[in-house]
């Protein structure tokens, strides 16, 4: 069966079956993203295969719980949650280096700048996650104004200041 035949067979399926198929694929990808992150965060050297698998499973469960606690609902949100975790952990590691390098101003400044940049990235990622989840709000104020013939209107905020020199006529 070639690739085109698979696509045609998939298209002939009811939409709910296609959705289930896509959902299953997405769940596998999410699981792989979490596992990949877990592998990058733990040291597996000098461990037996059984110990490696146990550590990986535990780390993957932690990543999964983290994504769930953030309300990740799809692949993109799970990937973003995983990135959030990575940025946060890197930031925490750099804090240790920054503390240790306090007697070396140039080196210390390097770490402080990196921490500040990671903090900004973290905030942007959290903001993006909220937007993707539909939690961000945009405020629009609409005002209706009637201006009669010969009248004038000012658009914007008007404030009166009592200080200053009075105009003489």
XYZ file of N, CA and C in Angstrom:
507
model
N 0.850 -1.172 0.000
C 0.000 0.000 0.000
C 0.898 1.238 0.000
N 0.753 2.115 -0.992
C 1.597 3.298 -1.043
C 0.988 4.432 -0.216
N 1.721 5.538 -0.166
C 1.335 6.669 0.676
C -0.003 7.265 0.234
N -0.231 7.392 -1.076
C -1.483 7.967 -1.579
C -2.685 7.105 -1.212
N -2.511 5.795 -1.253
C -3.602 4.887 -0.899
C -3.967 5.049 0.573
N -2.944 5.213 1.437
C -3.205 5.427 2.865
C -4.003 6.708 3.071
N -3.603 7.779 2.359
C -4.315 9.048 2.490
C -5.761 8.918 2.045
N -6.006 8.222 0.926
C -7.371 8.043 0.427
C -8.195 7.206 1.398
N -7.585 6.158 1.956
C -8.302 5.332 2.936
C -8.662 6.146 4.171
N -7.752 7.011 4.590
C -8.000 7.852 5.754
C -9.129 8.839 5.463
N -9.158 9.378 4.250
C -10.190 10.342 3.885
C -11.573 9.699 3.790
N -11.636 8.401 3.549
C -12.921 7.711 3.456
C -13.491 7.345 4.825
N -12.708 7.547 5.876
C -13.153 7.210 7.227
C -14.058 8.319 7.764
N -14.971 7.969 8.662
C -15.785 9.003 9.312
C -14.882 9.971 10.076
N -15.348 11.215 10.193
C -14.529 12.259 10.817
C -14.142 11.927 12.254
N -15.019 11.282 13.002
C -14.678 10.959 14.387
C -13.548 9.938 14.456
N -13.469 9.029 13.480
C -12.359 8.067 13.448
C -11.059 8.764 13.071
N -11.144 9.718 12.137
C -9.952 10.483 11.756
C -9.463 11.279 12.955
N -10.398 11.897 13.687
C -10.034 12.656 14.875
C -9.338 11.759 15.890
N -9.877 10.571 16.116
C -9.264 9.629 17.065
C -7.868 9.240 16.604
N -7.707 9.023 15.295
C -6.391 8.682 14.748
C -5.415 9.833 14.980
N -5.849 11.058 14.651
C -4.989 12.232 14.815
C -4.667 12.459 16.284
N -5.653 12.275 17.148
C -5.445 12.455 18.586
C -4.418 11.446 19.106
N -4.504 10.202 18.621
C -3.539 9.177 19.023
C -2.130 9.518 18.569
N -2.004 10.034 17.347
C -0.691 10.441 16.832
C -0.157 11.601 17.657
N -1.027 12.577 17.954
C -0.611 13.729 18.745
C -0.138 13.301 20.134
N -0.840 12.372 20.751
C -0.445 11.892 22.080
C 0.915 11.212 22.040
N 1.199 10.463 20.966
C 2.514 9.822 20.827
C 3.608 10.871 20.664
N 3.321 11.904 19.881
C 4.309 12.969 19.682
C 4.561 13.700 20.991
N 3.495 14.008 21.718
C 3.638 14.675 23.017
C 4.494 13.822 23.945
N 4.235 12.539 23.972
C 5.009 11.623 24.808
C 6.482 11.639 24.404
N 6.753 11.668 23.102
C 8.142 11.714 22.628
C 8.822 13.029 22.986
N 8.088 14.142 22.901
C 8.644 15.442 23.286
C 9.028 15.417 24.763
N 8.143 14.881 25.587
C 8.412 14.810 27.025
C 9.587 13.890 27.324
N 9.644 12.765 26.645
C 10.742 11.824 26.849
C 12.065 12.433 26.403
N 12.053 13.122 25.270
C 13.263 13.770 24.773
C 13.778 14.793 25.779
N 12.864 15.589 26.331
C 13.269 16.561 27.338
C 13.844 15.855 28.563
N 13.183 14.802 28.997
C 13.648 14.054 30.171
C 15.059 13.523 29.943
N 15.326 13.017 28.735
C 16.659 12.477 28.426
C 17.737 13.550 28.497
N 17.385 14.782 28.135
C 18.388 15.853 28.154
C 18.675 16.355 29.559
N 17.803 16.071 30.504
C 17.942 16.638 31.839
C 18.570 15.716 32.877
N 18.696 14.450 32.568
C 19.234 13.534 33.581
C 20.472 12.828 33.053
N 21.342 12.504 33.966
C 22.583 11.803 33.635
C 22.330 10.297 33.689
N 22.492 9.650 32.542
C 22.218 8.212 32.460
C 23.491 7.372 32.405
N 24.641 8.020 32.585
C 25.889 7.261 32.519
C 26.017 6.340 33.719
N 26.658 5.222 33.509
C 26.923 4.214 34.541
C 25.655 3.632 35.169
N 24.567 3.630 34.433
C 23.331 3.031 34.933
C 22.988 1.807 34.094
N 22.363 0.853 34.726
C 21.890 -0.317 33.976
C 20.688 0.106 33.127
N 20.311 -0.711 32.183
C 19.162 -0.397 31.327
C 17.888 -0.235 32.153
N 17.749 -1.071 33.162
C 16.567 -0.992 34.023
C 16.543 0.329 34.794
N 17.706 0.737 35.323
C 17.790 2.004 36.057
C 17.549 3.195 35.129
N 18.094 3.121 33.915
C 17.881 4.192 32.939
C 16.397 4.351 32.638
N 15.738 3.230 32.390
C 14.315 3.268 32.051
C 13.489 3.822 33.202
N 13.831 3.430 34.428
C 13.117 3.921 35.599
C 13.286 5.436 35.741
N 14.535 5.913 35.598
C 14.797 7.350 35.704
C 14.073 8.125 34.607
N 14.114 7.596 33.386
C 13.444 8.264 32.265
C 11.936 8.327 32.474
N 11.361 7.232 32.933
C 9.916 7.212 33.189
C 9.527 8.229 34.256
N 10.317 8.298 35.322
C 10.042 9.268 36.389
C 10.146 10.699 35.872
N 11.205 10.973 35.118
C 11.397 12.321 34.578
C 10.282 12.681 33.602
N 9.884 11.725 32.780
C 8.805 11.976 31.824
C 7.491 12.259 32.555
N 7.239 11.555 33.641
C 6.022 11.793 34.422
C 6.030 13.186 35.045
N 7.195 13.636 35.464
C 7.308 14.983 36.030
C 6.971 16.022 34.967
N 7.522 15.844 33.765
C 7.244 16.772 32.665
C 5.758 16.739 32.316
N 5.185 15.553 32.294
C 3.761 15.399 31.985
C 2.900 16.094 33.038
N 3.238 15.942 34.306
C 2.490 16.600 35.387
C 2.604 18.116 35.278
N 3.802 18.590 34.936
C 4.019 20.025 34.777
C 3.135 20.577 33.659
N 3.138 19.902 32.510
C 2.316 20.343 31.375
C 0.834 20.311 31.744
N 0.433 19.277 32.455
C -0.965 19.158 32.883
C -1.332 20.292 33.845
N -0.421 20.620 34.759
C -0.709 21.684 35.723
C -0.836 23.042 35.046
N -0.184 23.209 33.889
C -0.316 24.452 33.127
C -1.537 24.438 32.210
N -2.211 23.309 32.158
C -3.412 23.206 31.331
C -3.130 23.003 29.854
N -1.961 22.439 29.525
C -1.619 22.194 28.117
C -2.645 21.254 27.497
N -3.180 21.662 26.336
C -4.274 20.910 25.731
C -3.919 20.262 24.400
N -2.871 20.730 23.751
C -2.514 20.158 22.453
C -0.996 20.102 22.322
N -0.540 19.647 21.181
C 0.894 19.454 20.965
C 1.683 20.742 21.169
N 1.237 21.824 20.570
C 1.961 23.087 20.680
C 2.053 23.547 22.133
N 0.969 23.433 22.863
C 0.977 23.841 24.267
C 1.870 22.935 25.109
N 1.902 21.652 24.802
C 2.798 20.738 25.518
C 4.261 21.071 25.213
N 4.552 21.375 23.962
C 5.924 21.742 23.597
C 6.328 23.032 24.307
N 5.425 23.998 24.358
C 5.701 25.259 25.028
C 5.893 25.047 26.529
N 5.091 24.189 27.122
C 5.244 23.883 28.552
C 6.601 23.241 28.819
N 7.037 22.376 27.919
C 8.349 21.738 28.061
C 9.457 22.781 27.951
N 9.307 23.726 27.023
C 10.291 24.803 26.901
C 10.308 25.671 28.152
N 9.130 25.949 28.693
C 9.053 26.731 29.931
C 9.852 26.068 31.041
N 9.687 24.775 31.160
C 10.406 24.023 32.183
C 11.914 24.108 31.948
N 12.338 23.958 30.709
C 13.766 24.028 30.377
C 14.361 25.397 30.662
N 13.646 26.458 30.277
C 14.128 27.823 30.524
C 14.225 28.076 32.026
N 13.220 27.639 32.764
C 13.234 27.831 34.217
C 14.415 27.095 34.863
N 14.638 25.856 34.470
C 15.738 25.083 35.056
C 17.092 25.694 34.711
N 17.254 26.165 33.483
C 18.515 26.804 33.092
C 18.728 28.087 33.888
N 17.675 28.837 34.078
C 17.760 30.058 34.866
C 18.203 29.750 36.300
N 17.657 28.710 36.889
C 18.031 28.329 38.250
C 19.491 27.898 38.336
N 19.971 27.184 37.311
C 21.380 26.767 37.288
C 22.302 27.975 37.170
N 21.901 28.957 36.345
C 22.733 30.149 36.175
C 22.776 31.000 37.439
N 21.725 30.955 38.242
C 21.741 31.680 39.517
C 22.872 31.178 40.413
N 23.102 29.889 40.398
C 24.189 29.305 41.195
C 25.534 29.821 40.701
N 25.726 29.823 39.375
C 26.983 30.324 38.808
C 27.165 31.811 39.106
N 26.087 32.573 39.051
C 26.171 34.007 39.333
C 26.601 34.249 40.778
N 26.048 33.466 41.698
C 26.433 33.599 43.108
C 27.907 33.267 43.320
N 28.374 32.226 42.644
C 29.769 31.802 42.807
C 30.755 32.786 42.187
N 30.301 33.594 41.248
C 31.218 34.497 40.553
C 31.101 35.940 41.033
N 30.544 36.159 42.209
C 30.337 37.518 42.716
C 31.638 38.304 42.870
N 32.758 37.623 43.068
C 34.044 38.310 43.236
C 34.704 38.626 41.897
N 34.074 38.232 40.813
C 34.582 38.480 39.463
C 33.505 39.260 38.701
N 33.554 40.589 38.787
C 32.461 41.420 38.260
C 32.095 41.155 36.795
N 33.079 40.953 35.949
C 32.789 40.741 34.531
C 32.025 39.430 34.314
N 32.498 38.396 34.980
C 31.847 37.089 34.871
C 30.455 37.131 35.513
N 30.359 37.784 36.646
C 29.084 37.903 37.346
C 28.055 38.641 36.484
N 28.497 39.711 35.838
C 27.600 40.488 34.981
C 27.093 39.654 33.808
N 27.961 38.806 33.277
C 27.571 37.912 32.181
C 26.409 37.013 32.619
N 26.530 36.416 33.793
C 25.478 35.524 34.286
C 24.194 36.290 34.608
N 24.346 37.461 35.189
C 23.168 38.272 35.521
C 22.415 38.663 34.252
N 23.150 39.046 33.200
C 22.508 39.387 31.923
C 21.791 38.177 31.327
N 22.431 37.024 31.390
C 21.819 35.801 30.858
C 20.548 35.455 31.638
N 20.589 35.618 32.953
C 19.418 35.340 33.794
C 18.278 36.299 33.441
N 18.616 37.581 33.240
C 17.591 38.570 32.877
C 16.947 38.219 31.531
N 17.764 37.806 30.573
C 17.228 37.427 29.257
C 16.330 36.196 29.368
N 16.758 35.226 30.155
C 15.932 34.029 30.346
C 14.618 34.373 31.050
N 14.671 35.323 31.975
C 13.443 35.757 32.661
C 12.463 36.365 31.663
N 12.984 37.179 30.748
C 12.125 37.778 29.722
C 11.537 36.716 28.804
N 12.352 35.743 28.422
C 11.864 34.648 27.579
C 10.757 33.890 28.307
N 10.973 33.622 29.578
C 9.984 32.892 30.378
C 8.649 33.638 30.402
N 8.708 34.938 30.651
C 7.489 35.755 30.711
C 6.776 35.753 29.359
N 7.541 35.861 28.271
C 6.940 35.832 26.933
C 6.288 34.478 26.653
N 6.935 33.415 27.095
C 6.373 32.080 26.878
C 5.085 31.886 27.681
N 5.066 32.356 28.909
C 3.852 32.257 29.731
C 2.724 33.049 29.075
N 3.050 34.238 28.597
C 2.055 35.068 27.919
C 1.510 34.370 26.673
N 2.399 33.766 25.900
C 1.977 33.042 24.702
C 1.090 31.851 25.061
N 1.456 31.130 26.107
C 0.642 29.992 26.533
C -0.768 30.449 26.910
N -0.859 31.571 27.629
C -2.178 32.100 27.991
C -2.974 32.486 26.747
N -2.307 33.076 25.764
C -3.003 33.438 24.521
C -3.494 32.196 23.793
N -2.653 31.172 23.720
C -3.040 29.940 23.038
C -4.214 29.253 23.730
N -4.300 29.430 25.030
C -5.387 28.808 25.795
C -6.631 29.692 25.847
N -6.527 30.874 25.254
C -7.677 31.779 25.241
C -7.897 32.480 26.557
N -6.865 32.548 27.401
C -7.005 33.169 28.722
C -6.643 34.646 28.734
N -6.022 35.134 27.671
C -5.643 36.544 27.673
C -6.858 37.375 27.269
N -6.916 38.567 27.779
C -8.053 39.430 27.490
C -7.573 40.712 26.839
N -8.372 41.180 25.928
C -8.080 42.440 25.277
C -9.229 43.374 25.605
N -8.909 44.569 26.035
C -9.948 45.506 26.434
C -10.148 46.527 25.317
N -11.382 46.653 24.871
C -11.732 47.634 23.852
C -12.816 48.525 24.435
N -12.574 49.827 24.403
C -13.546 50.783 24.911
C -14.144 51.509 23.712
N -15.456 51.444 23.597
C -16.158 52.124 22.513
C -17.051 53.183 23.140
N -16.852 54.406 22.722
C -17.674 55.497 23.232
C -18.462 56.096 22.082
N -19.702 56.426 22.350
C -20.556 57.049 21.341
C -20.648 58.528 21.679
N -20.378 59.382 20.722
C -20.312 60.812 20.974
C -21.181 61.537 19.957
N -22.035 62.418 20.425
C -22.863 63.251 19.537
C -22.243 64.634 19.474
N -22.016 65.110 18.258
C -21.496 66.463 18.076
C -22.506 67.212 17.220
N -23.042 68.269 17.776
C -24.027 69.063 17.048
C -23.328 70.003 16.085
N -24.088 70.548 15.144
C -23.544 71.449 14.135
C -22.861 72.630 14.808
N -21.634 72.883 14.377
C -20.866 73.981 14.943
C -20.095 73.580 16.193
N -20.292 72.386 16.662
C -19.611 71.922 17.865
C -18.220 71.393 17.557
N -17.423 71.240 18.581
C -16.074 70.702 18.437
C -15.900 69.550 19.422
N -15.034 68.638 19.043
C -14.772 67.501 19.927
C -13.275 67.298 20.054
N -12.875 66.850 21.196
C -11.475 66.498 21.433
C -11.442 65.001 21.688
N -10.573 64.323 20.944
C -10.430 62.882 21.126
C -9.173 62.653 21.941
N -9.305 61.975 23.042
C -8.159 61.704 23.903
C -8.492 62.041 25.333
N -7.469 62.032 26.163
C -7.659 62.283 27.581
C -7.331 63.743 27.866
N -8.220 64.428 28.537
C -8.036 65.840 28.846
C -7.868 65.975 30.347
N -6.800 66.663 30.754
C -6.587 66.913 32.180
C -6.409 68.404 32.380
N -6.892 68.902 33.469
C -6.768 70.319 33.798
C -5.698 70.479 34.860
N -4.808 71.421 34.632
C -3.760 71.715 35.606
C -4.059 73.069 36.227
N -3.990 73.176 37.524
C -4.279 74.435 38.203
C -3.037 75.303 38.335
N -1.869 74.739 38.156
C -0.631 75.500 38.285
C -0.324 76.201 36.971
N 0.418 77.268 37.035
C 0.852 77.946 35.820
C 0.413 79.396 35.822
N 0.747 80.096 34.755
C 0.432 81.516 34.621
C -0.898 81.651 33.898
N -1.768 82.517 34.419
C -3.056 82.766 33.766
C -2.845 83.626 32.536
N -3.612 83.351 31.496
C -3.551 84.167 30.281
C -4.313 85.465 30.509
N -3.735 86.565 30.057
C -4.419 87.852 30.163
C -4.975 88.208 28.809
N -6.154 88.837 28.772
C -6.767 89.270 27.518
C -6.890 90.741 27.482
